[in-house]
């Protein structure tokens, strides 16, 4: 298949997929608004039962869900490695803080966060790596 035909096929597939991405982002945005408004009930429950064990963790879990939803929306609107790492960090942090986990699960979460930070520090922040990846993206866009 010739390069021009491949480019036409890519363009035909890219436009509808971008429309679907934007549609899903709008649905996620509306869901986040509803979830944010819905935080009022867990907040009142927390205020009424703040002395009870785990009440704060339950409320923080609800907040984490909204924050992860916001980060996911950012990922849909502006896909990138930085945004993906932020979403993964929030998901791991939520699991580690909210869930009842064993020592091995905690160690796995800590190692996962360490790997995410190393990835961010040495691969995403590395100018030579960023230049190589952006050059590849530019060449793909030109085709």
Short mmCIF file of C-alpha atoms in Angstrom, two decimals:
data_model
loop_
_atom_site.label_atom_id
_atom_site.label_comp_id
_atom_site.label_asym_id
_atom_site.label_seq_id
_atom_site.Cartn_x
_atom_site.Cartn_y
_atom_site.Cartn_z
CA UNK A 1 0.00 0.00 0.00
CA UNK A 2 1.38 3.42 -0.89
CA UNK A 3 2.19 6.00 1.80
CA UNK A 4 -0.47 8.41 0.53
CA UNK A 5 -3.18 5.75 0.86
CA UNK A 6 -2.01 4.94 4.38
CA UNK A 7 -2.19 8.64 5.30
CA UNK A 8 -5.73 8.94 3.93
CA UNK A 9 -6.83 5.88 5.90
CA UNK A 10 -5.22 7.26 9.07
CA UNK A 11 -6.98 10.60 8.59
CA UNK A 12 -10.33 8.88 8.01
CA UNK A 13 -9.89 6.92 11.23
CA UNK A 14 -8.41 9.78 13.26
CA UNK A 15 -11.27 12.27 12.81
CA UNK A 16 -14.10 10.02 14.07
CA UNK A 17 -11.94 8.70 16.89
CA UNK A 18 -11.18 12.26 18.03
CA UNK A 19 -14.90 13.03 17.97
CA UNK A 20 -15.58 9.95 20.10
CA UNK A 21 -12.78 10.93 22.51
CA UNK A 22 -14.30 14.40 22.93
CA UNK A 23 -17.76 12.90 23.42
CA UNK A 24 -16.46 10.56 26.11
CA UNK A 25 -14.58 13.44 27.74
CA UNK A 26 -17.84 15.41 27.92
CA UNK A 27 -19.63 12.44 29.48
CA UNK A 28 -16.82 12.06 32.02
CA UNK A 29 -16.98 15.81 32.75
CA UNK A 30 -20.72 15.63 33.45
CA UNK A 31 -20.15 12.56 35.62
CA UNK A 32 -17.47 14.40 37.61
CA UNK A 33 -19.83 17.32 38.19
CA UNK A 34 -22.51 14.94 39.44
CA UNK A 35 -20.00 13.09 41.63
CA UNK A 36 -18.73 16.39 43.06
CA UNK A 37 -22.26 17.48 43.95
CA UNK A 38 -22.89 14.02 45.39
CA UNK A 39 -20.00 14.50 47.84
CA UNK A 40 -22.33 16.56 50.00
CA UNK A 41 -24.04 13.46 51.46
CA UNK A 42 -20.78 11.65 52.41
CA UNK A 43 -19.53 14.93 53.90
CA UNK A 44 -22.62 15.24 56.10
CA UNK A 45 -22.24 11.58 57.10
CA UNK A 46 -18.61 12.25 58.00
CA UNK A 47 -19.58 15.28 60.11
CA UNK A 48 -22.26 13.32 61.94
CA UNK A 49 -20.03 10.30 62.59
CA UNK A 50 -16.54 11.83 62.67
CA UNK A 51 -15.67 10.09 65.90
CA UNK A 52 -16.23 6.64 64.48
CA UNK A 53 -13.44 4.49 63.15
CA UNK A 54 -12.83 4.63 59.35
CA UNK A 55 -15.39 7.39 58.72
CA UNK A 56 -12.69 9.76 57.51
CA UNK A 57 -11.16 7.09 55.26
CA UNK A 58 -14.55 6.43 53.67
CA UNK A 59 -14.97 10.15 52.97
CA UNK A 60 -11.42 10.48 51.61
CA UNK A 61 -12.12 7.46 49.39
CA UNK A 62 -15.06 9.33 47.85
CA UNK A 63 -12.84 12.37 47.26
CA UNK A 64 -10.12 10.20 45.72
CA UNK A 65 -12.70 8.80 43.28
CA UNK A 66 -13.55 12.32 42.09
CA UNK A 67 -9.87 13.33 41.88
CA UNK A 68 -9.05 10.22 39.84
CA UNK A 69 -12.00 11.06 37.59
CA UNK A 70 -10.62 14.59 37.11
CA UNK A 71 -7.19 13.22 36.27
CA UNK A 72 -8.77 10.78 33.82
CA UNK A 73 -10.62 13.68 32.18
CA UNK A 74 -7.30 15.52 31.85
CA UNK A 75 -5.87 12.40 30.23
CA UNK A 76 -8.74 12.28 27.72
CA UNK A 77 -8.43 16.00 26.90
CA UNK A 78 -4.66 16.18 26.79
CA UNK A 79 -3.19 12.72 26.40
CA UNK A 80 0.42 12.49 27.40
CA UNK A 81 2.94 10.65 29.47
CA UNK A 82 2.85 13.20 32.31
CA UNK A 83 -0.93 12.99 32.64
CA UNK A 84 -0.87 9.20 32.50
CA UNK A 85 1.71 9.10 35.30
CA UNK A 86 -0.44 11.43 37.42
CA UNK A 87 -3.48 9.17 36.99
CA UNK A 88 -1.43 6.08 37.89
CA UNK A 89 0.05 7.78 40.95
CA UNK A 90 -3.41 8.76 42.24
CA UNK A 91 -4.76 5.26 41.66
CA UNK A 92 -1.85 3.65 43.52
CA UNK A 93 -2.05 6.23 46.31
CA UNK A 94 -5.78 5.64 46.68
CA UNK A 95 -5.25 1.89 46.88
CA UNK A 96 -2.50 2.28 49.44
CA UNK A 97 -4.32 4.78 51.67
CA UNK A 98 -7.93 3.64 51.49
CA UNK A 99 -7.88 -0.11 51.06
CA UNK A 100 -6.98 -2.57 53.80
CA UNK A 101 -3.76 -3.98 52.41
CA UNK A 102 -1.19 -6.50 53.49
CA UNK A 103 2.49 -5.78 53.96
CA UNK A 104 3.30 -7.28 50.57
CA UNK A 105 0.64 -5.13 48.87
CA UNK A 106 2.03 -2.03 50.60
CA UNK A 107 5.54 -2.91 49.46
CA UNK A 108 4.27 -3.46 45.92
CA UNK A 109 2.53 -0.06 46.00
CA UNK A 110 5.69 1.65 47.25
CA UNK A 111 7.79 -0.02 44.55
CA UNK A 112 5.19 0.99 41.94
CA UNK A 113 5.31 4.62 43.06
CA UNK A 114 9.12 4.47 43.01
CA UNK A 115 9.06 3.15 39.44
CA UNK A 116 6.64 5.92 38.43
CA UNK A 117 8.89 8.59 39.96
CA UNK A 118 11.99 7.12 38.32
CA UNK A 119 10.16 7.01 34.99
CA UNK A 120 9.13 10.63 35.40
CA UNK A 121 12.54 11.82 36.56
CA UNK A 122 14.84 10.00 34.18
CA UNK A 123 12.76 9.32 31.09
CA UNK A 124 10.15 12.07 30.84
CA UNK A 125 12.33 14.86 32.22
CA UNK A 126 15.37 13.80 30.18
CA UNK A 127 15.72 16.35 27.33
CA UNK A 128 17.39 13.91 24.94
CA UNK A 129 14.61 11.35 25.47
CA UNK A 130 11.91 14.01 25.08
CA UNK A 131 13.48 15.33 21.87
CA UNK A 132 13.66 11.87 20.36
CA UNK A 133 10.05 11.07 21.17
CA UNK A 134 8.76 14.45 19.98
CA UNK A 135 10.71 14.10 16.72
CA UNK A 136 9.10 10.70 16.15
CA UNK A 137 5.65 12.16 16.83
CA UNK A 138 6.30 15.05 14.42
CA UNK A 139 7.40 12.67 11.68
CA UNK A 140 4.28 10.55 12.20
CA UNK A 141 2.07 13.65 12.02
CA UNK A 142 3.73 14.79 8.80
CA UNK A 143 3.01 11.42 7.17
#
